[in-house]
Coordinates of C-alpha atoms and ligand atoms in Angstrom, one line a residue:
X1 CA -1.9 -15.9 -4.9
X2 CA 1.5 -15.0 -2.9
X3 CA 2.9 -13.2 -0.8
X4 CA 5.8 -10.6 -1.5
X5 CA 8.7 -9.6 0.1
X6 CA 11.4 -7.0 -0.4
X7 CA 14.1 -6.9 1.9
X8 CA 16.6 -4.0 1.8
X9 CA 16.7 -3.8 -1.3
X10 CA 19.2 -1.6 -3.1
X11 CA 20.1 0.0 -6.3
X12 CA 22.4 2.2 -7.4
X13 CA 23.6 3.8 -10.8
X14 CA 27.2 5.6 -10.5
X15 CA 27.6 7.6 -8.0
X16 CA 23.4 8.3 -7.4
X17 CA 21.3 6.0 -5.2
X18 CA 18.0 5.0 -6.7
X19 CA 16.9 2.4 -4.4
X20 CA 18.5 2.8 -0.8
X21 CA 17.3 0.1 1.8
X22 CA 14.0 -1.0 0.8
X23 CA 12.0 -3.3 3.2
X24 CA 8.4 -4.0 2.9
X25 CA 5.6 -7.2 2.6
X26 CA 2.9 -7.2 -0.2
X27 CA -0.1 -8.5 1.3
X28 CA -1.6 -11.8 -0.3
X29 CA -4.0 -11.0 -2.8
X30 CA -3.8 -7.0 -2.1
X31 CA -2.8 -4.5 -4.3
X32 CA -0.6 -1.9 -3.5
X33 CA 0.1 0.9 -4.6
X34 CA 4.0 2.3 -4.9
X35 CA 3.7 6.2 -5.5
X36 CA 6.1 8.9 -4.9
X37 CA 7.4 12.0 -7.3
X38 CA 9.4 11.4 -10.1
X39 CA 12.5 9.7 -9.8
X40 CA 11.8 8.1 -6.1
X41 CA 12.8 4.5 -7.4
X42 CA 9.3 3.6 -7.9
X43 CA 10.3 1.7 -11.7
X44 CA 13.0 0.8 -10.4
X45 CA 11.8 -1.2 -7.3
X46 CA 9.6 -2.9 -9.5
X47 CA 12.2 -3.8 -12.1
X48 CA 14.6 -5.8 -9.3
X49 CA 10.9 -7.4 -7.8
X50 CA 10.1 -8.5 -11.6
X51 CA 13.9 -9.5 -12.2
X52 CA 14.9 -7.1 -15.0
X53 CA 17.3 -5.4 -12.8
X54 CA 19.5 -6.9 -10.5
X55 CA 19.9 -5.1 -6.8
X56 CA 23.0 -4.3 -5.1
X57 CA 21.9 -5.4 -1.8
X58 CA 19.1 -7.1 -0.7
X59 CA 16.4 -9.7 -1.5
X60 CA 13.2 -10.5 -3.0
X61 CA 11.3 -13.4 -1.7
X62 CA 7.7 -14.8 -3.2
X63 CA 6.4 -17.0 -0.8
X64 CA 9.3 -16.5 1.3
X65 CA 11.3 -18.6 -1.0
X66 CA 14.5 -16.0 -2.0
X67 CA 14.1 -15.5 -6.0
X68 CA 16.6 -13.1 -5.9
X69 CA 19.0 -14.9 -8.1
X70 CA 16.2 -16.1 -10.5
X71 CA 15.9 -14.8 -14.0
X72 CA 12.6 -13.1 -14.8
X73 CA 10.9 -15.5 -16.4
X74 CA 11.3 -18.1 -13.4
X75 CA 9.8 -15.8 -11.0
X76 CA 6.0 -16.3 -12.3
X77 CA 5.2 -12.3 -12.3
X78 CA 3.0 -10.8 -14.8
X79 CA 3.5 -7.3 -16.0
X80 CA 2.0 -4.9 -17.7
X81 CA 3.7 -1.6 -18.5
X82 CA 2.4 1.9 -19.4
X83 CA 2.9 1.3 -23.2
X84 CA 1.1 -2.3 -23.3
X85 CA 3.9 -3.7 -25.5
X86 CA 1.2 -5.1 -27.7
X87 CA 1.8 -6.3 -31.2
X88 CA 0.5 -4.5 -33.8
X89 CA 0.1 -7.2 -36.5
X90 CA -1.5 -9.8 -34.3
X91 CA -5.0 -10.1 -33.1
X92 CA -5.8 -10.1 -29.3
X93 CA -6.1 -13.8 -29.2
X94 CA -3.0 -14.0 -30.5
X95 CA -1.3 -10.8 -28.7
X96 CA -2.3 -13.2 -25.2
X97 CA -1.1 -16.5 -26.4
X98 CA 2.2 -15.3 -27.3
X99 CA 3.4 -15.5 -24.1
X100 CA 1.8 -18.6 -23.4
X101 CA 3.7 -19.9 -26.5
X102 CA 6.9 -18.6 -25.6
X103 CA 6.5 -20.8 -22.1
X104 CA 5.9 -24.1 -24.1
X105 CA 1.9 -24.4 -23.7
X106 CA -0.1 -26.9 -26.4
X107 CA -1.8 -25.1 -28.9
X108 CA -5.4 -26.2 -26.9
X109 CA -4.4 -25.1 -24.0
X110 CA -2.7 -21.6 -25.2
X111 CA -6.8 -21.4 -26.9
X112 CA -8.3 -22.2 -23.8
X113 CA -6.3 -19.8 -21.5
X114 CA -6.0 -17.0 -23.6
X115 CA -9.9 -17.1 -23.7
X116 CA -10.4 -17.9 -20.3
X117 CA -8.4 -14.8 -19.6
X118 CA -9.9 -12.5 -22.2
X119 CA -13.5 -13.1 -20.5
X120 CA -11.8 -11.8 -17.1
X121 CA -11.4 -8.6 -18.7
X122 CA -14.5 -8.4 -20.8
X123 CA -12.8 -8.5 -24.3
X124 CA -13.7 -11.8 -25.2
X125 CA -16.0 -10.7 -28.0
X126 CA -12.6 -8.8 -29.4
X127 CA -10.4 -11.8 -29.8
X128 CA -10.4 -12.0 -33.0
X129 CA -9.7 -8.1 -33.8
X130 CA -6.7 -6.6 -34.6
X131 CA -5.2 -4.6 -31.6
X132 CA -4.6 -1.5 -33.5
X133 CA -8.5 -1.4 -33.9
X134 CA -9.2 -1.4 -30.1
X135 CA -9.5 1.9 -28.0
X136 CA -6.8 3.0 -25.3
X137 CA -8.9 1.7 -22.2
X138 CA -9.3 -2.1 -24.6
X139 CA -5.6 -2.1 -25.2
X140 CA -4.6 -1.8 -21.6
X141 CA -7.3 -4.8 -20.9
X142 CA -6.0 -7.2 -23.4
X143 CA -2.6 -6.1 -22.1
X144 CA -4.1 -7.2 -18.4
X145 CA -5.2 -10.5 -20.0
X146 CA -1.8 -11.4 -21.1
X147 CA -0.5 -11.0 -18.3
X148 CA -2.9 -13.1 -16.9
X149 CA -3.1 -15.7 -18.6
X150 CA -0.3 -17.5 -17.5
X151 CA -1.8 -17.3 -14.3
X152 CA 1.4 -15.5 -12.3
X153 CA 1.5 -15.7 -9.0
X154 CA 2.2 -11.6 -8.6
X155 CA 1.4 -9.0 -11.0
X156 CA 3.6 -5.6 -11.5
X157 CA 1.9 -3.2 -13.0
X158 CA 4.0 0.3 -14.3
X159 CA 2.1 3.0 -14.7
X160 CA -0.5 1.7 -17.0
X161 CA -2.9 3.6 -17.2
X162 CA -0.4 6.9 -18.4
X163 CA -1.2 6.7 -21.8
X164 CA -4.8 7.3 -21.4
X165 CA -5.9 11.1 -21.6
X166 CA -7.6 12.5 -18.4
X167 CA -10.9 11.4 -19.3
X168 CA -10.7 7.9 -20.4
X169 CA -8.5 7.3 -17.4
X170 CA -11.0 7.9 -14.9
X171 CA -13.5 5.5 -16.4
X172 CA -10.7 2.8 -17.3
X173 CA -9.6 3.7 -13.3
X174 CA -12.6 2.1 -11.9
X175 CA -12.9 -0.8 -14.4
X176 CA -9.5 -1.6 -13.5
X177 CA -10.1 -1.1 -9.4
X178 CA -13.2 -3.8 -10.5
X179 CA -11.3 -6.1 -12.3
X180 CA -8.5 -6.3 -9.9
X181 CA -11.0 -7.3 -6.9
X182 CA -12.4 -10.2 -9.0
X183 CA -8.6 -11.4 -10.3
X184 CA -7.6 -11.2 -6.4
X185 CA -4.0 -11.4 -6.8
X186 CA -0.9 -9.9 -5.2
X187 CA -0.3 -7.1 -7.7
X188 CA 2.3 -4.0 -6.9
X189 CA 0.8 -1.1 -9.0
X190 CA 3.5 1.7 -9.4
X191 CA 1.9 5.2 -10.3
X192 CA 3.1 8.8 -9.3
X193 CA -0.6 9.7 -9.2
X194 CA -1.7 10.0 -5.7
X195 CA -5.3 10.3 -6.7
X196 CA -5.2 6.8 -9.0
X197 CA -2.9 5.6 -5.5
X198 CA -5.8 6.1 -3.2
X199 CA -8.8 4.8 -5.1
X200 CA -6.8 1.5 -6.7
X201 CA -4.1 0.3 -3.9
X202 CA -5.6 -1.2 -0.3
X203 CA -2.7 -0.6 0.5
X204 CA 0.0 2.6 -0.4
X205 CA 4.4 2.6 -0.5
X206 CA 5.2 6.3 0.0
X207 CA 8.6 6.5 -1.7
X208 CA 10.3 9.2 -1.4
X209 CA 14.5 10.0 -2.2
X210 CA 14.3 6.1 -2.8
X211 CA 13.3 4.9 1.0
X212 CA 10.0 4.4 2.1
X213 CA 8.7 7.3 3.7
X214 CA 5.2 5.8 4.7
X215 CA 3.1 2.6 4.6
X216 CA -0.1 2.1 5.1
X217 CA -4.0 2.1 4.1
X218 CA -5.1 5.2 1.7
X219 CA -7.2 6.2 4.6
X220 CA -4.4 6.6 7.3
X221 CA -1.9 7.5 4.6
X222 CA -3.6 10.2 3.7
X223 CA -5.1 11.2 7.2
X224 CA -2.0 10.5 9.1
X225 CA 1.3 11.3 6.9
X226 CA 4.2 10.2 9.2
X227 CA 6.4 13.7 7.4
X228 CA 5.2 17.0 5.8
X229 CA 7.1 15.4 2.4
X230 CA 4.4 12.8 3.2
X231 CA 1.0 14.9 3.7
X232 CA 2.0 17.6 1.0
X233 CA 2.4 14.5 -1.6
X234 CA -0.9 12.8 -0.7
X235 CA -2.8 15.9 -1.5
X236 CA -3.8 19.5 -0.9
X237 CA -2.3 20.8 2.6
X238 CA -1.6 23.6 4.9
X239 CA 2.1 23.1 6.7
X240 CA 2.3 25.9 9.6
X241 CA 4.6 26.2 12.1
X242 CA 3.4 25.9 15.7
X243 CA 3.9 25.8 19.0
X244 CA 3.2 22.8 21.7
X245 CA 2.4 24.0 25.1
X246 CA 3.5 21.8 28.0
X247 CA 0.4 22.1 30.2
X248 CA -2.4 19.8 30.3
X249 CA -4.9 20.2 27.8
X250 CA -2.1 20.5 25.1
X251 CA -2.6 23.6 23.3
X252 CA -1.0 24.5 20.3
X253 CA -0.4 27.9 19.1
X254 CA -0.5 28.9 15.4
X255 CA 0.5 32.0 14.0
X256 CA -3.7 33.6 14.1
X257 CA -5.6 30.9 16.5
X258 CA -5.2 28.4 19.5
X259 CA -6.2 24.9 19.4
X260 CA -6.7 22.5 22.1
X261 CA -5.2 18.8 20.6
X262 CA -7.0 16.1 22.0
X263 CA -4.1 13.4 21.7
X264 CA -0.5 13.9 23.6
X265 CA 2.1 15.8 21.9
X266 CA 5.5 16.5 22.7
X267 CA 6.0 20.0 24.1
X268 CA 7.7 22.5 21.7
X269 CA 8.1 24.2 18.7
X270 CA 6.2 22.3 15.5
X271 CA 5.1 22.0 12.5
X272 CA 1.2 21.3 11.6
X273 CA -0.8 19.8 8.3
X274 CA -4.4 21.1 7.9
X275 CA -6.3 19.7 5.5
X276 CA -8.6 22.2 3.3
X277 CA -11.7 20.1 3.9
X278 CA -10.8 20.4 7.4
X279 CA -11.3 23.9 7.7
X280 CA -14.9 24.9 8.2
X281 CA -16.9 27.6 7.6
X282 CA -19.1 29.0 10.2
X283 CA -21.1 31.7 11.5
X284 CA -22.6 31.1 14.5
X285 CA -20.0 32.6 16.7
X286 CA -17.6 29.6 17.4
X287 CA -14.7 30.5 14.7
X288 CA -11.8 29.7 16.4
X289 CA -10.1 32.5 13.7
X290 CA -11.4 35.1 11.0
X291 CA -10.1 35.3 7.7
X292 CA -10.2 36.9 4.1
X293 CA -11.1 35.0 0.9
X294 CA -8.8 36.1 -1.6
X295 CA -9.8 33.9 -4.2
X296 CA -12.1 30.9 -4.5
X297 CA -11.9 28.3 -7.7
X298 CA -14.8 26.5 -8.7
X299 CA -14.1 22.2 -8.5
X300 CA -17.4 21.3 -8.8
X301 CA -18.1 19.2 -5.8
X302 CA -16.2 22.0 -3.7
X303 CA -15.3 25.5 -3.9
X304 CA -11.5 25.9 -3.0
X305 CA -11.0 28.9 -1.5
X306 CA -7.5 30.9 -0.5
X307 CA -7.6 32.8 2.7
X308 CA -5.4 35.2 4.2
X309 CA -4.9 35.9 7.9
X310 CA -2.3 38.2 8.7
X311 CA 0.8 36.6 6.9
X312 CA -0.5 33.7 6.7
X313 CA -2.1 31.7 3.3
X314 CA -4.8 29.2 3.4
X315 CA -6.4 26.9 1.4
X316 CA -9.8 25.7 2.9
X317 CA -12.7 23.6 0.8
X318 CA -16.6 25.3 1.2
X319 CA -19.8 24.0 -0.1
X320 CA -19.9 25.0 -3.7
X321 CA -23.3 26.6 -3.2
X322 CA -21.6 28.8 -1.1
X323 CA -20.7 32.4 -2.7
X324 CA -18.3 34.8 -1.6
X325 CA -17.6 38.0 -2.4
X326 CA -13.6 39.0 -2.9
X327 CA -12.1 40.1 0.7
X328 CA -14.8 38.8 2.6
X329 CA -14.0 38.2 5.9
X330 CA -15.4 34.9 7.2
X331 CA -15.5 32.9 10.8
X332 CA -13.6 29.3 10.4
X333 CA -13.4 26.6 12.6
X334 CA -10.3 23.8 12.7
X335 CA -11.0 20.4 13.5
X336 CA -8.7 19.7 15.6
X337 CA -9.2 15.6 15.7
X338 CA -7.9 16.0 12.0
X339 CA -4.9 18.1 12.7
X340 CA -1.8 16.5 12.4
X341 CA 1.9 17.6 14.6
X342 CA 5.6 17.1 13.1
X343 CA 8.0 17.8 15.4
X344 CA 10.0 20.6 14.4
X345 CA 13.2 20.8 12.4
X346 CA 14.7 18.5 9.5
X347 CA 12.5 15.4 9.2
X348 CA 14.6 11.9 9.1
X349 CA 14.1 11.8 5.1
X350 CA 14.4 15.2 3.6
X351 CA 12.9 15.0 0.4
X352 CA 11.7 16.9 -2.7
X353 CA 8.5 18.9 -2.2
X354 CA 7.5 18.8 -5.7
X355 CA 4.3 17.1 -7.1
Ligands
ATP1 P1 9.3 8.2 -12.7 O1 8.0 8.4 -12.0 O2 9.8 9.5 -13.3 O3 9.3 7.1 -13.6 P2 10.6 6.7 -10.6 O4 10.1 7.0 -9.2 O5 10.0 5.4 -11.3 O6 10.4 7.9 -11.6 P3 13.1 5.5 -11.2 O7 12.9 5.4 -12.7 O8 13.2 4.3 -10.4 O9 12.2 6.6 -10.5 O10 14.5 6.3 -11.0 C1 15.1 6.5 -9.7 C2 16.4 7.3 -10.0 O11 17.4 6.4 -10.6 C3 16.2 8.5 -10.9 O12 17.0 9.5 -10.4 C4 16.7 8.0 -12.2 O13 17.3 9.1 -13.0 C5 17.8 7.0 -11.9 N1 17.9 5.9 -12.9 C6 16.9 5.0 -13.2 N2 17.3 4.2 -14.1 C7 18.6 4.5 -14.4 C8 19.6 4.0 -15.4 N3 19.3 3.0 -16.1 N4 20.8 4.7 -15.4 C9 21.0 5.7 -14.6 N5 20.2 6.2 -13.7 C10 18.9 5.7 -13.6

C-alpha cells in the first residue's frame, strides 16, 4: 500500500486545457473514484499519475517521493483499462505472467505469482483457458490479476467495467467493490458513471472543466454538492431559485412554498437543490405546498413522479405502491435538513450541465 499525491497538476493540448491545477491525496489503501462528464480530464489525470503522459506543471508523488520524472514502468502502478488489453492467443496464466516476464521474474516465481494472483480474483480454476473463451465479467478479472500480480503499489483503473452491457455490469460491479476491499490497495478508479462512482469509490474526485469541483465521501458528495454543476452530476435534482431572508429563523422563499432552514445562510437571493426522494408525500394536513402529478414512471423500487406547481417542474420519488391518477393534486412536504443553498449567480467553476 501507498499513498498518492497530485499536486497541481496540469495538462494541456494546443490551445485547450485538459488538466488545469490539480491538487488532491489518495488515501492509503482507499479507492477513489474520479468521475465527471466527458472530457473533464478524468483519462487524462490518470495517464500523467501512471506516467504515460507527461504534465505541464505539477507533480506526482507516491509515498511522497516525487516520481514525476520516472518512466511508467518505474512507478510500480498497475492498470487496467476499459478494453483489458488481453492477448488473444495466450492462456490466462500466461496473459498474467507476461508482465511479470517483461519485469525479469524466474520462471517459478512468474508461476507462483500469477497463481497467487489468479486465486485473488477467483479465476484460478481458468488458468489454463484461452482468454477468448472467458465471459466479459472473467476478462476484466484476469485483467485485474495482471495487474496484480506484480504487486504495484497503486492501481489505475480506466473505465473498466465499460465494455460490459448494463446487466453484467451490475453483477461484475459488486464483485469488483468485493474484490477491491480484500486486495486493499490505493487504487484511483476513473468512471463517468456516478452510480458505479458511489457504490465502488470511499472516496469521490468531482472533475469538472478539468479542476476539481468536489471531494469527498459518496455520502456527503452526494448529500452536500459544494455547486449546482456538482448536485445535478451526482444524480436526479431540483435547482430552484430562492430567496434567503435576513431574520432569525432563516426562511427561504421558493417560488410555491416557505421553508424554515435549520443551519445559517447568507441573506439573499439563491439557488436551492432538492432531491426527489426528499420530497414527501403526505396527507395529513402538514404539506408545506400542493402540486399536480403530470406524469409518474415506474423504477421499480420508486415511482418518479413530475409535478407541476404554478411554473414550476418537479421531480419527487413516492412509494411505488402508491397510484396516482393524471393531474392529481397532492400535499408534499420538503425536508428541509436535506435542502441544500448556493449562493446566487455564476458559481467559481462554470461548467457543463450535461450527463
Ligand atoms: P471521457 O469520459 O470522454 O474519456 P475524460 O474526462 O477522460 O473524458 P480526457 O480524455 O482526459 O477527458 O480529455 C480531456 C480533454 O482533453 C478533452 O477535451 C479531450 O478532447 C482533450 N484531449 C485528451 N487527449 C487529447 C489529445 N491526445 N490531443 C488533444 N486533445 C486531447
Amino acid at each position: 500500500m501507498a499513498t498518492l499525491e497530485v499536486r497541481g497538476l496540469k495538462k494541456l493540448f494546443g490551445a485547450q486545457t485538459a488538466v488545469d491545477d490539480i491538487s488532491h491525496l489518495f488515501a492509503d489503501g482507499e479507492i477513489t473514484a474520479v468521475v465527471g462528464p466527458s472530457g473533464s480530464g478524468k483519462t487524462t489525470t490518470l495517464w500523467m499519475i501512471a506516467g504515460l503522459t507527461a504534465p505541464d506543471a505539477g507533480a506526482v508523488l507516491i509515498d511522497g517521493i516525487d516520481v514525476t520524472s520516472r518512466r511508467a514502468e518505474q512507478r510500480e502502478i498497475g492498470m487496467v483499462f476499459q478494453s483489458y488489453a488481453l492477448f488473444p492467443h495466450l492462456s490466462v496464466r500466461e496473459n498474467v505472467e507476461f508482465g511479470l516476464r517483461v519485469r525479469g521474474l524466474e520462471k517459478g516465481a512468474r508461476r507462483s505469482r500469477a497463481l497467487e494472483a489468479l486465486q485473488l480474483v477467483r479465476m484460478d480454476a481458468f488458468a489454463d483457458r484461452r482468454v477468448t473463451s472467458l465471459s466479459g465479467g472473467e476478462q476484466q478479472r484476469v485483467a485485474l490479476a495482471r495487474a496484480l500480480a506484480f504487486r504495484p503499489r497503486v492501481l489505475l483503473m480506466d473505465e473498466p467495467l465499460s465494455a460490459l452491457d448494463a446487466r453484467l455490469r451490475e453483477d461484475v460491479r459488486l464483485e469488483l467493490a468485493q474484490l477491491l476491499s480484500t486486495v486493499k490497495i490505493t487504487t484511483v478508479y476513473v468512471t463517468h458513471d456516478q452510480t458505479e462512482a458511489m457504490a465502488l469509490g470511499a472516496r469521490l474526485l468531482v472533475l469538472e472543466s478539468g479542476r476539481v469541483a468536489q471531494a469527498g465521501s459518496p455520502a456527503e458528495v452526494y448529500r452536500r454538492p459544494a455547486t449546482p454543476f456538482v448536485a445535478d452530476f451526482l444524480g436526479a435534482a431540483n435547482l430552484l431559485e430562492g430567496v434567503c431572508g435576513s431574520g432569525e429563523p432563516r426562511l427561504l422563499t421558493l417560488p410555491f412554498a416557505e421553508l424554515e432552514l435549520p443551519r445559517d445562510t447568507a441573506p439573499g437571493p439563491c439557488r436551492v437543490m432538492i432531491r426527489p426522494e426528499d420530497l414527501v408525500l403526505t396527507t395529513n394536513g402538514s404539506a408545506q405546498f400542493h402540486a399536480n402529478v403530470v406524469s409518474s414512471l415506474f423504477l421499480g423500487r420508486q415511482l418518479r413522479l413530475v409535478l407541476e406547481v404554478g411554473e414550476q417542474r418537479l421531480v419527487m420519488d413516492a412509494s411505488p405502491d402508491t397510484v396516482f391518477y393524471p393531474r392529481a393534486e397532492i400535499g408534499v412536504r420538503i425536508r428541509p435538513d436535506r435542502v441544500v443553498v448556493f449562493p446566487a449567480g455564476p458559481q467559481p467553476n462554470p461548467g457543463r450541465m450535461n450527463r
